Amino acid sequence: MTDTATGGTGAASRNRDSALTRFLRATEIDSRILGMIGALVAIWVGFDIYSGMLRPSDGLFGGTFLTARNIWTLLVQTSSIAVMATGMVLVIVMRHIDLSVGSILAFVAVVIGSLQVFWLPQLGLPIGHPLIWVIALVCALALGGSIGAIHGALIAYAGIPAFIVTLGGLIFWRGASWAVIRGETVAPMDKTFKLIGGGISGTTPGSIGATASWGIAFLICAGIVAGLLYGRKQRRKFEFPLRPVWAETFLAVTGCVLVLGATYVINRYYWPTGVVNRWAEQNNVTVPEEGLDISFGYALPVLIALGVGIVMTFLATKTRFGRYIYATGGNPEAAELAGINTKRLTVWVFALMGTLAGISACISAARLDAASNALGLFDELYTIAAAVIGGTSLAGGLGTIYGAILGALVMQSLQSGMTLLNFESAYKDMVVGGVLVFAVWLDQMYRRRLK
Amino acid sequence: MTTPLVEMRDISIAFGGIKAVDHASIDLYPGEVVGLLGHNGAGKSTLIKILSGAYRRDQGEIYVDGKQVEIYNPRDAKALGIETIYQTLALADNVDAAANLYLGRELMTAYGTLDDVAMEAECRKVMGRLNPNFRRFKEPVKALSGGQRQSVAIARAIHFNARILIMDEPTAALGPAETAQVGELIKQLKAEGIGIFLISHDLHDVTDLADRVTVMKNGEIVGSAKVNEVTQDEILGMIIAGKCPPNATPGPGAVNL
Ligand SMILES: Nc1ncnc2c1ncn2[C@@H]1O[C@H](COP(=O)(O)OP(=O)(O)OP(=O)(O)O)[C@@H](O)[C@H]1O
Ligand SMILES: [Mg+2]
């Protein structure tokens, strides 16, 4: 077996490297990702301790932040921005920007809201018909995608800068959302559609329960191990240096522990007693004295965000589409000269971004159980901030999907934490804004030191 | 006589009033190396960029194998077997050598995903032949030296069975050993029947490798000549003064004495 950590470097220079450098090189972990996870842990622990000092509770460090309930909610709140941030990464990597996603979200939401509440019932589908949520979902994706494609075509073929096109879109689609419903609020959503938001509809939860959550967790663990083994097999086939076995094992074990640990925490969040009792009544179950613990399990919006993250990572790293996006971001002229149709690529990237905004529209409207033209206000800025905090360079060519998702989680953690501590919303905004600038500054310092 | 591999007839292009190429005609036969010479800004790169699909000409016709063709973009040119090493190299700086080598023509696995490992393996082979000292396969090409980047650009042009190869100053950043290597490569490709346009400011290189030279001045063709029928001084005269010697075929840019 040929287990060498690195080619090239001699033993002498290897000894001079710090243990951390050697560890990072052997495992091929991006050190910036470690930094982000570190920041996330610091935020979580900090909020838990601080909230514990004000109001002791059953969090990991005695506060209200690191409780199963809060983590569950935090993930649900992150999902809408996380979904859009994965697309924003690709837009920014291509040296563009999309300022319109919040407005697209609102427009799609009011259209599919009206669809389920007014239009479909008028066409003969009674309220509560099982097809309604499917039609709404498909329309949301198609509508979001089409709007994105129009933006993309204006940018690519009419040559209008993305900043202008999507700034126009930001204003236009917000206005259009008002026009569709004349500024009113459409509610309530279809009872099945509502589950996409993760909340409970009657006694049906918008989450998958303990058993299915464990099932998904084990599937992901199997995926991690299979991925590592496949990579190793490929590298051996072409006789490339392999990662040391301890590093592979470390990656597999850490990945699995994180996934299983998260699932354990999520599964510790139980249905409220009222819902349990109602459910027991309907199903003729007697609730024992000490109560009945029914786990929510992973919420649907979280699973949607997870699925989107996996698909987008696959697109970005394993397909021509992704390769061309990164190459175009690195050098648009070279990509064009290499025969890449960068104009068509631009249309596709914006269409994808619009589709993701459509998905987020469903999540947001379902979670609120209502659609209004104020939905998704400022979401474009949070989405861009998530991508940038996650290491996406506005100069183009650089950025990862998982970074953007982590960025979204960092931002939502800050906001949720401050909400728990009863910060006024003005101060929350100031903190989030400051953190955005600070994070980018830190990233720049890091990159300069790397040179 | 055989039909030329490429013939560009009466080509013109202007950039906002500047006539970068002015009624230029040029041709290339299979297995032939044509050296394209001229001072800075003479229009050499612009002329060949019209052939490679980077620019749209304002006027003129292009023939490949005697048939008139339309080249609207680099894809059209590649489909005709025209490969180009650009003076600016045209590499995507943020991805690695293998990704650049296969940009636009990626190797795929049976599942329709990028086969990065196979591309890297192939890239190691190609680069091993071209530049044996090349080691940095994992880094984005931004991190490479000028000569290493040039090697990647050359590898990309020769790896896909070109019939017509355009080399715009391919050795400008290379050391003597690597330059000699590229010289050998050109001879080998020529023996395989590939036609090559070679742009260079190194007269020695051009007279060593080329069969014919064509000289441009201010966007116009001064003249063309067989390398063994003109002296180096006469070529210099064409480049500097636009003076066409008796053994050369004069073009519209020749100075009438
Ligand atoms: N994209 C462009 N836009 C405007 N002008 C251009 C462009 N490309 C070239 N030119 C002009 O066309 C003329 C010819 O340029 P070209 O690059 O073809 O010269 P060249 O012969 O390749 O010179 P060099 O030996 O310096 O590479 C120059 O005057 C240049 O300024
Ligand atoms: Mg040039």
XYZ file of C-alpha atoms and ligand atoms in Angstrom:
740
model
C 0.000 0.000 0.000
C 1.146 3.486 -0.775
C 0.070 5.589 2.146
C 1.910 8.851 1.873
C 0.549 12.042 3.321
C 1.996 14.318 0.678
C 4.192 14.075 -2.345
C 7.113 16.408 -2.810
C 7.862 17.805 0.617
C 10.871 16.277 2.311
C 10.885 14.847 5.810
C 12.863 17.808 7.148
C 10.340 20.415 6.089
C 7.517 18.220 7.268
C 8.921 18.186 10.767
C 9.059 21.944 10.843
C 5.338 22.261 10.092
C 3.099 22.571 13.103
C 0.895 19.676 14.137
C -2.158 21.603 12.946
C -0.687 22.189 9.482
C 0.173 18.531 9.158
C -3.275 17.559 10.347
C -4.973 19.879 7.864
C -2.795 18.675 5.026
C -3.386 15.005 5.765
C -7.151 15.369 6.098
C -7.384 17.980 3.314
C -9.811 20.003 5.452
C -10.164 23.631 4.425
C -8.851 25.573 7.416
C -11.340 28.385 6.776
C -14.164 25.947 7.363
C -12.617 25.060 10.706
C -12.545 28.759 11.525
C -16.224 29.135 10.691
C -17.227 26.126 12.737
C -15.144 27.550 15.572
C -16.973 30.873 15.291
C -20.319 29.080 15.276
C -19.450 27.082 18.385
C -18.254 30.249 20.123
C -21.514 32.036 19.292
C -23.625 29.124 20.500
C -21.728 28.594 23.740
C -21.529 32.330 24.373
C -25.274 32.832 23.992
C -26.047 29.802 26.128
C -23.824 30.919 28.983
C -24.984 34.526 28.807
C -28.671 33.613 28.627
C -28.077 31.223 31.543
C -26.753 34.066 33.651
C -29.957 36.032 33.044
C -32.400 33.171 33.210
C -31.079 29.681 34.091
C -32.598 26.937 31.971
C -31.836 23.437 30.722
C -29.369 24.343 27.941
C -26.011 22.594 27.651
C -24.344 25.377 29.650
C -27.375 26.265 31.725
C -28.934 28.772 29.326
C -31.814 28.879 26.863
C -29.786 28.765 23.638
C -28.353 25.260 23.471
C -31.644 23.497 24.090
C -33.140 20.957 21.718
C -36.088 23.262 21.142
C -33.951 26.272 20.249
C -31.591 24.329 17.974
C -34.590 22.838 16.185
C -36.101 26.299 15.704
C -32.769 27.766 14.684
C -32.409 25.234 11.869
C -35.956 25.880 10.665
C -35.355 29.636 10.661
C -32.111 29.230 8.742
C -33.483 27.072 5.964
C -35.054 29.733 3.742
C -31.907 31.889 3.557
C -29.682 28.802 3.362
C -31.541 27.564 0.285
C -31.098 30.874 -1.502
C -27.499 31.318 -0.345
C -26.464 28.147 -2.198
C -27.584 29.768 -5.443
C -26.149 33.155 -4.565
C -22.720 31.539 -4.274
C -22.837 30.518 -7.925
C -24.156 33.922 -8.995
C -21.333 35.693 -7.158
C -18.742 33.184 -8.353
C -19.730 34.196 -11.894
C -18.966 37.814 -10.939
C -22.629 38.774 -10.849
C -24.993 39.651 -8.026
C -28.704 39.090 -7.479
C -30.439 41.804 -5.492
C -33.903 40.642 -6.445
C -34.266 37.333 -4.575
C -36.264 38.785 -1.670
C -38.737 40.397 -4.049
C -38.984 37.287 -6.219
C -39.718 35.377 -3.014
C -42.557 37.771 -2.160
C -44.009 37.691 -5.667
C -43.930 33.893 -5.883
C -45.413 33.647 -2.383
C -48.369 35.899 -3.107
C -49.035 34.169 -6.429
C -49.045 30.661 -4.986
C -50.890 31.969 -1.915
C -53.648 33.377 -4.115
C -53.532 30.187 -6.143
C -54.388 27.971 -3.183
C -56.807 30.333 -1.501
C -58.660 31.950 -4.431
C -57.819 30.742 -7.916
C -57.761 26.946 -7.628
C -61.010 26.815 -5.608
C -62.612 28.995 -8.318
C -61.425 26.498 -10.920
C -63.193 23.736 -9.041
C -60.509 22.363 -6.735
C -62.122 22.695 -3.293
C -60.037 24.037 -0.407
C -58.105 21.166 1.117
C -57.887 19.173 -2.134
C -54.757 16.978 -2.021
C -53.503 18.257 -5.389
C -53.348 21.872 -4.274
C -49.997 21.732 -2.553
C -48.406 19.943 -5.519
C -49.703 22.532 -7.984
C -48.558 25.349 -5.707
C -45.078 23.883 -5.361
C -44.630 23.259 -9.084
C -45.885 26.752 -9.898
C -43.500 28.269 -7.358
C -40.480 26.582 -8.921
C -41.565 27.383 -12.469
C -42.419 30.990 -11.700
C -39.222 31.644 -9.749
C -37.152 29.946 -12.445
C -38.791 31.936 -15.231
C -38.259 35.257 -13.490
C -34.620 34.333 -12.896
C -34.236 33.313 -16.532
C -35.627 36.680 -17.684
C -33.124 38.469 -15.460
C -30.346 36.220 -16.776
C -31.295 36.860 -20.397
C -31.301 40.622 -19.857
C -27.855 40.362 -18.272
C -26.332 37.967 -20.798
C -27.906 38.974 -24.086
C -28.898 42.611 -23.558
C -25.614 43.283 -21.764
C -27.164 45.132 -18.829
C -25.098 44.729 -15.644
C -26.544 42.229 -13.154
C -26.532 44.886 -10.452
C -28.908 47.060 -12.494
C -31.156 44.272 -13.761
C -31.666 42.805 -10.313
C -31.940 46.203 -8.647
C -34.751 46.833 -11.079
C -36.094 43.385 -10.210
C -35.933 44.182 -6.503
C -38.230 47.151 -6.991
C -40.358 45.675 -9.787
C -41.281 42.349 -8.191
C -41.988 43.915 -4.813
C -44.406 46.221 -6.582
C -45.840 43.339 -8.558
C -46.447 41.418 -5.321
C -48.474 44.313 -4.002
C -50.416 44.499 -7.246
C -51.391 40.817 -7.159
C -53.105 41.031 -3.764
C -53.610 44.799 -3.436
C -51.506 44.824 -0.298
C -53.659 42.357 1.591
C -52.502 39.218 3.358
C -53.533 35.855 1.950
C -54.212 33.245 4.633
C -54.420 30.483 5.623
C -52.400 28.260 3.347
C -53.474 24.784 2.274
C -53.141 22.421 5.248
C -50.696 20.095 3.486
C -48.722 22.943 1.932
C -48.332 24.401 5.397
C -46.218 21.415 6.438
C -43.387 22.668 4.167
C -42.840 25.350 6.800
C -42.205 22.784 9.525
C -45.095 23.741 11.783
C -47.884 21.485 13.007
C -51.043 21.406 10.925
C -53.793 20.049 13.180
C -52.076 16.977 14.573
C -49.847 16.411 11.519
C -46.348 17.745 12.136
C -44.226 19.292 9.363
C -41.382 17.105 10.482
C -40.562 13.451 10.091
C -40.409 12.045 13.630
C -37.653 10.198 15.462
C -37.419 6.967 13.468
C -37.214 8.570 10.041
C -34.713 11.109 11.387
C -32.455 8.299 12.557
C -32.950 6.614 9.203
C -31.812 9.727 7.351
C -28.904 10.162 9.735
C -27.690 6.637 9.058
C -28.126 7.127 5.319
C -25.962 10.247 5.467
C -23.342 8.390 7.517
C -23.315 5.624 4.936
C -22.966 8.280 2.253
C -19.967 9.830 3.990
C -18.207 6.487 4.317
C -19.055 5.435 0.761
C -17.814 8.772 -0.585
C -14.481 8.433 1.204
C -14.059 4.835 0.037
C -14.954 5.706 -3.557
C -12.495 8.608 -3.582
C -9.808 6.308 -2.255
C -10.550 3.675 -4.865
C -10.377 6.258 -7.667
C -7.072 7.606 -6.417
C -5.615 4.144 -6.113
C -6.746 3.308 -9.638
C -4.661 6.194 -10.997
C -1.852 5.623 -8.476
C -2.175 9.037 -6.836
C -0.944 9.529 -3.274
C -3.612 8.479 -0.798
C -4.621 10.143 2.440
C -3.220 8.281 5.455
C -5.672 5.756 6.869
C -5.872 7.609 10.203
C -6.957 10.779 8.376
C -9.648 8.945 6.421
C -10.853 7.297 9.616
C -10.866 10.633 11.418
C -12.969 12.215 8.668
C -15.432 9.335 8.637
C -15.780 9.209 12.428
C -16.081 12.989 12.845
C -18.654 13.231 10.079
C -20.761 10.415 11.489
C -20.526 11.674 15.081
C -21.660 15.145 13.992
C -24.616 13.776 12.022
C -25.708 11.350 14.747
C -25.184 13.940 17.482
C -27.296 16.510 15.648
C -30.019 13.914 15.148
C -29.939 13.000 18.826
C -30.410 16.646 19.815
C -33.170 17.214 17.251
C -35.012 14.126 18.408
C -35.052 15.447 21.967
C -37.500 18.163 20.992
C -40.981 16.836 21.714
C -44.522 17.759 20.738
C -46.230 20.215 23.073
C -48.626 18.537 25.559
C -51.721 20.103 23.980
C -51.011 18.566 20.592
C -50.100 15.232 22.179
C -53.418 15.144 24.002
C -55.394 16.061 20.902
C -53.515 13.445 18.920
C -54.095 10.831 21.634
C -57.788 11.615 21.657
C -58.082 11.216 17.901
C -56.164 7.947 17.894
C -57.677 6.489 21.073
C -54.365 6.374 22.901
C -54.253 6.942 26.632
C -51.539 9.361 27.669
C -49.590 8.012 30.662
C -49.196 10.034 33.875
C -45.732 11.381 33.117
C -46.780 12.483 29.610
C -45.904 11.138 26.198
C -42.667 12.125 24.457
C -43.230 12.308 20.715
C -40.214 13.682 18.839
C -40.624 16.214 16.083
C -37.547 14.935 14.309
C -36.050 16.870 11.407
C -38.381 19.546 10.080
C -39.308 19.479 6.394
C -37.764 22.892 5.583
C -34.498 21.729 7.136
C -34.556 18.579 5.032
C -35.344 20.674 1.961
C -32.363 22.922 2.694
C -30.201 19.854 3.271
C -31.334 18.317 -0.015
C -30.762 21.590 -1.860
C -27.304 21.823 -0.289
C -26.396 18.323 -1.445
C -27.741 18.814 -4.960
C -26.058 22.212 -5.320
C -22.731 20.877 -4.041
C -22.997 18.090 -6.571
C -23.795 20.585 -9.336
C -20.957 22.871 -8.347
C -18.238 20.260 -8.010
C -19.164 17.252 -10.095
C -20.789 18.572 -13.257
C -19.725 20.535 -16.325
C -22.237 23.205 -15.347
C -20.391 23.863 -12.091
C -16.941 23.643 -13.627
C -17.917 26.229 -16.243
C -19.352 28.566 -13.620
C -16.098 28.565 -11.666
C -13.935 28.834 -14.790
C -16.021 31.746 -16.072
C -15.716 33.474 -12.717
C -11.950 32.988 -12.766
C -11.509 34.391 -16.271
C -14.603 35.122 -18.370
C -12.590 35.731 -21.525
C -10.683 32.460 -21.188
C -13.908 30.560 -20.636
C -15.403 32.078 -23.758
C -12.255 31.258 -25.754
C -12.357 27.693 -24.453
C -15.703 27.378 -26.177
C -17.980 27.790 -23.177
C -21.253 29.499 -23.976
C -21.020 31.935 -21.087
C -24.188 33.780 -22.065
C -26.341 30.677 -21.883
C -24.579 29.746 -18.657
C -25.526 33.122 -17.167
C -29.187 32.560 -18.010
C -29.094 29.133 -16.366
C -27.413 30.401 -13.222
C -30.001 33.140 -12.740
C -32.807 30.728 -13.550
C -31.436 28.397 -10.878
C -31.255 31.291 -8.425
C -34.875 32.179 -9.195
C -35.957 28.564 -8.722
C -34.295 28.510 -5.312
C -36.082 31.753 -4.431
C -39.272 29.910 -5.411
C -38.453 27.109 -2.978
C -37.747 29.645 -0.249
C -41.041 31.356 -1.049
C -42.825 28.081 -0.270
C -40.894 27.642 2.973
C -41.520 31.216 4.119
C -45.216 31.322 3.187
C -45.819 27.897 4.692
C -44.044 28.768 7.917
C -46.001 31.983 8.297
C -49.156 30.227 7.086
C -49.787 33.386 5.072
C -48.494 35.293 2.066
C -48.066 39.031 1.923
C -46.107 41.450 -0.196
C -43.833 42.159 2.784
C -42.521 38.583 2.826
C -38.787 38.207 2.340
C -38.039 41.883 2.892
C -34.214 42.327 3.027
C -33.735 38.618 2.284
C -31.492 39.475 -0.689
C -29.117 41.205 1.685
C -29.093 38.342 4.191
C -28.557 35.890 1.358
C -25.605 37.821 -0.031
C -24.246 38.255 3.497
C -24.507 34.498 4.136
C -22.573 33.727 0.954
C -19.912 36.315 1.739
C -19.538 35.309 5.396
C -19.194 31.768 4.043
C -16.089 32.757 2.096
C -17.473 33.659 -1.334
C -15.315 36.305 -2.968
C -17.123 39.197 -4.632
C -14.261 39.288 -7.133
C -15.612 36.014 -8.490
C -14.271 32.519 -9.027
C -14.205 31.562 -5.355
C -16.834 30.202 -2.988
C -18.375 27.016 -1.666
C -21.926 25.846 -1.099
C -21.283 24.486 2.391
C -19.581 27.745 3.322
C -22.690 29.702 2.374
C -24.923 27.368 4.384
C -22.641 27.766 7.382
C -22.705 31.520 6.797
C -26.491 31.489 6.884
C -26.367 29.488 10.115
C -23.913 31.931 11.703
C -26.134 34.884 10.865
C -29.325 33.227 12.036
C -27.591 32.127 15.256
C -26.642 35.710 15.984
C -30.170 36.902 15.353
C -31.856 34.135 17.325
C -29.442 34.543 20.194
C -30.073 38.250 20.421
C -33.805 37.626 20.255
C -33.484 35.250 23.206
C -31.658 37.987 25.078
C -34.431 40.447 24.201
C -32.247 42.721 22.078
C -34.248 45.356 20.281
C -34.359 44.782 16.569
C -32.389 47.941 15.783
C -29.449 46.655 17.832
C -29.720 43.249 16.205
C -29.378 44.849 12.795
C -26.339 46.797 13.950
C -24.654 43.650 15.243
C -25.383 41.605 12.110
C -24.130 44.419 9.886
C -20.975 44.768 11.920
C -20.343 41.022 11.891
C -20.636 40.928 8.110
C -17.898 43.532 7.684
C -15.772 41.939 10.389
C -16.055 38.462 8.860
C -14.963 39.676 5.443
C -12.065 41.584 6.956
C -10.975 38.457 8.831
C -11.182 36.417 5.661
C -9.042 38.919 3.762
C -6.424 38.930 6.506
C -6.383 35.165 6.430
C -5.934 35.004 2.684
C -3.161 37.577 2.733
C -1.305 35.617 5.402
C -1.663 32.471 3.333
C 0.294 34.046 0.467
C -1.170 21.886 -56.287
C -3.057 20.853 -53.128
C -5.793 23.055 -51.722
C -4.703 25.125 -48.751
C -5.748 23.963 -45.307
C -6.763 27.510 -44.443
C -7.161 30.532 -46.579
C -8.167 33.921 -45.197
C -9.060 36.323 -47.994
C -9.285 40.091 -47.821
C -9.950 40.196 -44.080
C -10.596 43.534 -42.360
C -11.564 44.490 -38.843
C -11.614 47.868 -37.142
C -11.860 48.769 -33.469
C -13.582 52.136 -33.233
C -11.784 53.713 -36.176
C -8.470 51.865 -35.763
C -8.019 49.513 -38.695
C -6.380 46.677 -36.776
C -6.415 44.396 -39.834
C -6.785 45.924 -43.278
C -7.546 43.761 -46.356
C -5.209 40.980 -45.240
C -4.951 37.644 -47.052
C -2.995 34.676 -45.770
C -2.894 30.936 -46.370
C -1.531 27.745 -44.840
C -0.941 24.264 -46.279
C -0.969 20.903 -44.484
C 2.326 20.133 -42.769
C 3.447 23.696 -43.179
C 4.620 26.243 -40.627
C 3.912 29.848 -41.541
C 5.664 32.450 -39.449
C 3.621 35.607 -38.909
C 5.871 38.574 -38.217
C 5.475 42.276 -37.579
C 6.103 45.052 -35.102
C 4.033 45.472 -31.940
C 0.500 46.392 -32.803
C 0.873 45.265 -36.430
C -2.345 43.260 -36.181
C -0.951 39.716 -35.949
C -2.937 38.643 -32.901
C -6.080 40.286 -34.207
C -5.827 38.479 -37.545
C -5.447 35.055 -35.984
C -8.150 35.773 -33.417
C -10.549 36.151 -36.312
C -9.567 32.649 -37.399
C -9.922 31.250 -33.865
C -13.378 32.760 -33.426
C -12.493 35.299 -30.748
C -13.371 38.257 -33.022
C -15.920 38.638 -35.809
C -14.383 40.092 -38.948
C -15.968 43.131 -40.606
C -15.163 41.891 -44.076
C -13.523 39.018 -45.952
C -13.856 35.265 -46.323
C -12.367 32.242 -44.635
C -11.892 28.905 -46.395
C -10.976 25.629 -44.738
C -10.068 22.774 -47.103
C -11.229 24.976 -49.943
C -14.742 25.340 -48.526
C -16.015 28.674 -47.274
C -16.767 28.572 -43.548
C -18.422 30.867 -41.052
C -16.660 31.183 -37.709
C -18.865 33.007 -35.248
C -17.272 31.888 -31.975
C -14.463 29.720 -30.582
C -16.719 26.659 -30.630
C -17.077 26.933 -34.414
C -13.315 27.158 -34.805
C -12.687 24.162 -32.573
C -15.258 22.153 -34.509
C -13.137 22.830 -37.620
C -10.032 21.534 -35.840
C -8.545 24.969 -35.194
C -6.735 25.169 -31.838
C -5.112 28.283 -30.461
C -2.468 29.216 -27.941
C -3.299 32.816 -27.135
C -0.699 35.441 -26.369
C -2.591 36.131 -23.145
C -2.746 32.343 -22.507
C -6.460 32.556 -21.688
C -6.390 30.284 -18.650
C -8.994 30.158 -15.891
C -6.748 31.226 -13.029
C -8.800 29.782 -10.204
C -8.860 26.135 -11.287
C -6.010 23.651 -11.624
C -3.963 22.573 -14.629
C -6.125 19.543 -15.428
C -9.325 21.580 -15.337
C -7.762 24.083 -17.741
C -6.432 21.378 -20.018
C -9.907 19.918 -20.399
C -11.922 23.132 -20.146
C -14.895 22.766 -22.470
C -14.068 19.099 -23.196
C -14.154 17.469 -19.777
C -13.770 13.750 -19.286
C -16.887 12.294 -17.705
C -17.496 9.180 -15.651
C -20.082 6.582 -16.570
C -22.518 8.437 -14.282
C -22.172 11.684 -16.211
C -20.103 13.425 -13.557
C -16.723 15.087 -13.974
C -13.941 12.525 -13.893
C -11.389 14.712 -12.130
C -9.076 11.847 -11.293
C -8.865 10.675 -14.905
C -8.300 14.244 -16.080
C -5.509 14.710 -13.582
C -3.903 11.431 -14.611
C -4.038 12.400 -18.279
C -2.765 15.888 -17.457
C 0.228 14.393 -15.651
C 1.091 12.410 -18.776
C 0.785 15.348 -21.173
C 2.686 17.731 -18.945
C 5.334 15.101 -18.333
C 6.116 15.137 -22.036
C 6.029 18.918 -22.368
C 7.609 20.117 -19.173
C 9.014 17.267 -17.057
C 9.683 19.586 -14.118
C 6.006 20.390 -13.759
C 4.742 19.177 -10.393
C 2.002 21.482 -9.202
C -1.112 19.691 -10.340
C -3.281 20.556 -7.357
C -2.826 24.314 -7.311
C -4.950 26.782 -9.244
C -2.908 27.940 -12.238
C -2.764 31.416 -10.692
C -0.057 30.007 -8.432
C 2.113 28.871 -11.359
C 5.041 30.655 -12.981
C 4.634 32.319 -16.376
C 6.419 29.484 -18.146
C 4.409 26.806 -16.339
C 1.215 28.567 -17.312
C 2.406 28.714 -20.890
C 3.070 24.971 -20.818
C -0.507 24.397 -19.709
C -1.788 26.558 -22.572
C 0.357 24.673 -25.093
C -0.741 21.320 -23.716
C -4.355 22.332 -24.123
C -3.909 23.281 -27.776
C -2.059 20.147 -28.843
C -3.992 17.594 -26.825
C -7.130 17.447 -28.916
C -5.969 16.449 -32.396
C -5.876 19.891 -33.946
C -5.526 20.100 -37.722
C -4.716 23.775 -37.643
C -2.655 25.143 -34.790
C -2.276 28.822 -34.011
C 0.609 29.701 -31.720
C 0.743 33.347 -30.638
C 4.195 33.793 -29.101
C 4.150 30.337 -27.518
C 7.645 30.527 -26.089
C 7.677 34.112 -24.818
C 7.876 33.025 -21.172
C 9.802 29.785 -21.572
C 13.378 28.986 -20.587
C 15.872 27.730 -23.204
C 15.269 24.034 -22.508
C 11.486 24.385 -22.668
C 11.765 26.537 -25.804
C 13.810 23.823 -27.473
C 11.162 21.335 -26.407
C 8.440 23.390 -28.079
C 10.635 23.604 -31.222
C 10.840 19.810 -31.300
C 7.104 19.630 -30.747
C 6.418 21.930 -33.705
C 8.585 19.776 -35.977
C 6.787 16.660 -34.799
C 3.313 18.163 -35.343
C 4.377 19.403 -38.767
C 5.495 15.883 -39.690
C 2.013 14.698 -38.745
C 0.587 17.034 -41.377
C -0.724 19.715 -39.055
C -0.630 23.277 -40.342
C 0.780 25.833 -37.932
C 0.633 29.624 -37.746
C 3.550 30.690 -35.594
C 3.712 34.241 -34.289
C 7.005 35.232 -32.741
C 9.348 38.166 -32.380
C 12.363 35.834 -32.395
C 13.596 35.862 -35.995
C 15.929 32.931 -35.366
C 13.135 30.766 -34.086
C 10.921 31.628 -37.006
C 13.562 31.057 -39.686
C 14.482 27.768 -37.988
C 10.960 26.401 -37.809
C 8.901 28.098 -40.512
C 8.606 27.207 -44.186
C 7.231 30.592 -45.123
C 6.962 33.958 -43.442
C 4.240 36.551 -43.807
C 4.946 40.044 -42.557
C 2.349 42.548 -41.342
C 2.668 46.270 -40.786
C -0.043 48.606 -39.539
C -2.717 46.006 -40.149
C -1.652 45.326 -43.729
C 0.272 42.454 -45.251
C 3.683 43.604 -46.476
C 4.426 40.363 -48.232
C 5.057 36.623 -47.995
C 8.193 34.681 -48.833
C 9.709 31.217 -48.585
C 12.172 31.278 -45.710
C 15.039 29.845 -47.769
C 14.589 32.421 -50.509
C 15.077 35.566 -48.427
C 17.803 36.684 -46.029
C 17.244 37.674 -42.443
C 18.100 41.263 -43.357
C 15.449 41.247 -46.042
C 12.883 39.987 -43.514
C 13.933 42.732 -41.118
C 13.483 45.234 -43.917
C 9.949 43.982 -44.434
C 9.131 44.277 -40.737
C 10.692 47.667 -40.121
C 10.376 49.541 -43.404
C 7.654 47.560 -45.164
C 10.115 46.985 -48.036
C 9.246 43.891 -50.051
C 12.305 42.053 -51.507
C 12.223 40.675 -55.085
C 11.849 37.033 -54.006
C 8.728 37.763 -51.950
C 5.114 38.109 -53.044
C 4.100 41.669 -52.162
C 0.842 42.475 -50.349
C -1.150 45.691 -50.092
C 1.115 46.978 -47.317
C 4.325 46.854 -49.367
C 6.048 50.218 -49.775
C 6.463 51.144 -53.401
C 9.955 52.335 -54.080
N -9.965 44.470 -28.355
C -9.401 45.560 -28.925
N -10.002 46.759 -28.833
C -9.459 47.857 -29.407
N -8.308 47.856 -30.096
C -7.652 46.684 -30.233
C -8.164 45.481 -29.650
N -7.306 44.475 -29.938
C -6.317 45.037 -30.657
N -6.510 46.353 -30.843
C -5.648 47.254 -31.625
O -5.385 46.641 -32.857
C -4.025 46.813 -33.234
C -3.380 45.470 -33.503
O -3.220 44.752 -32.281
P -2.651 43.277 -32.202
O -2.836 42.805 -30.835
O -3.239 42.475 -33.285
O -1.102 43.510 -32.488
P 0.056 42.419 -32.544
O 0.597 42.451 -33.920
O -0.394 41.124 -32.034
O 1.121 43.066 -31.568
P 2.108 42.386 -30.488
O 3.328 41.999 -31.219
O 2.377 43.493 -29.546
O 1.394 41.244 -29.870
C -3.381 47.599 -32.128
O -3.344 48.956 -32.529
C -4.303 47.438 -30.966
O -4.291 48.587 -30.151
Mg -0.001 39.960 -30.400
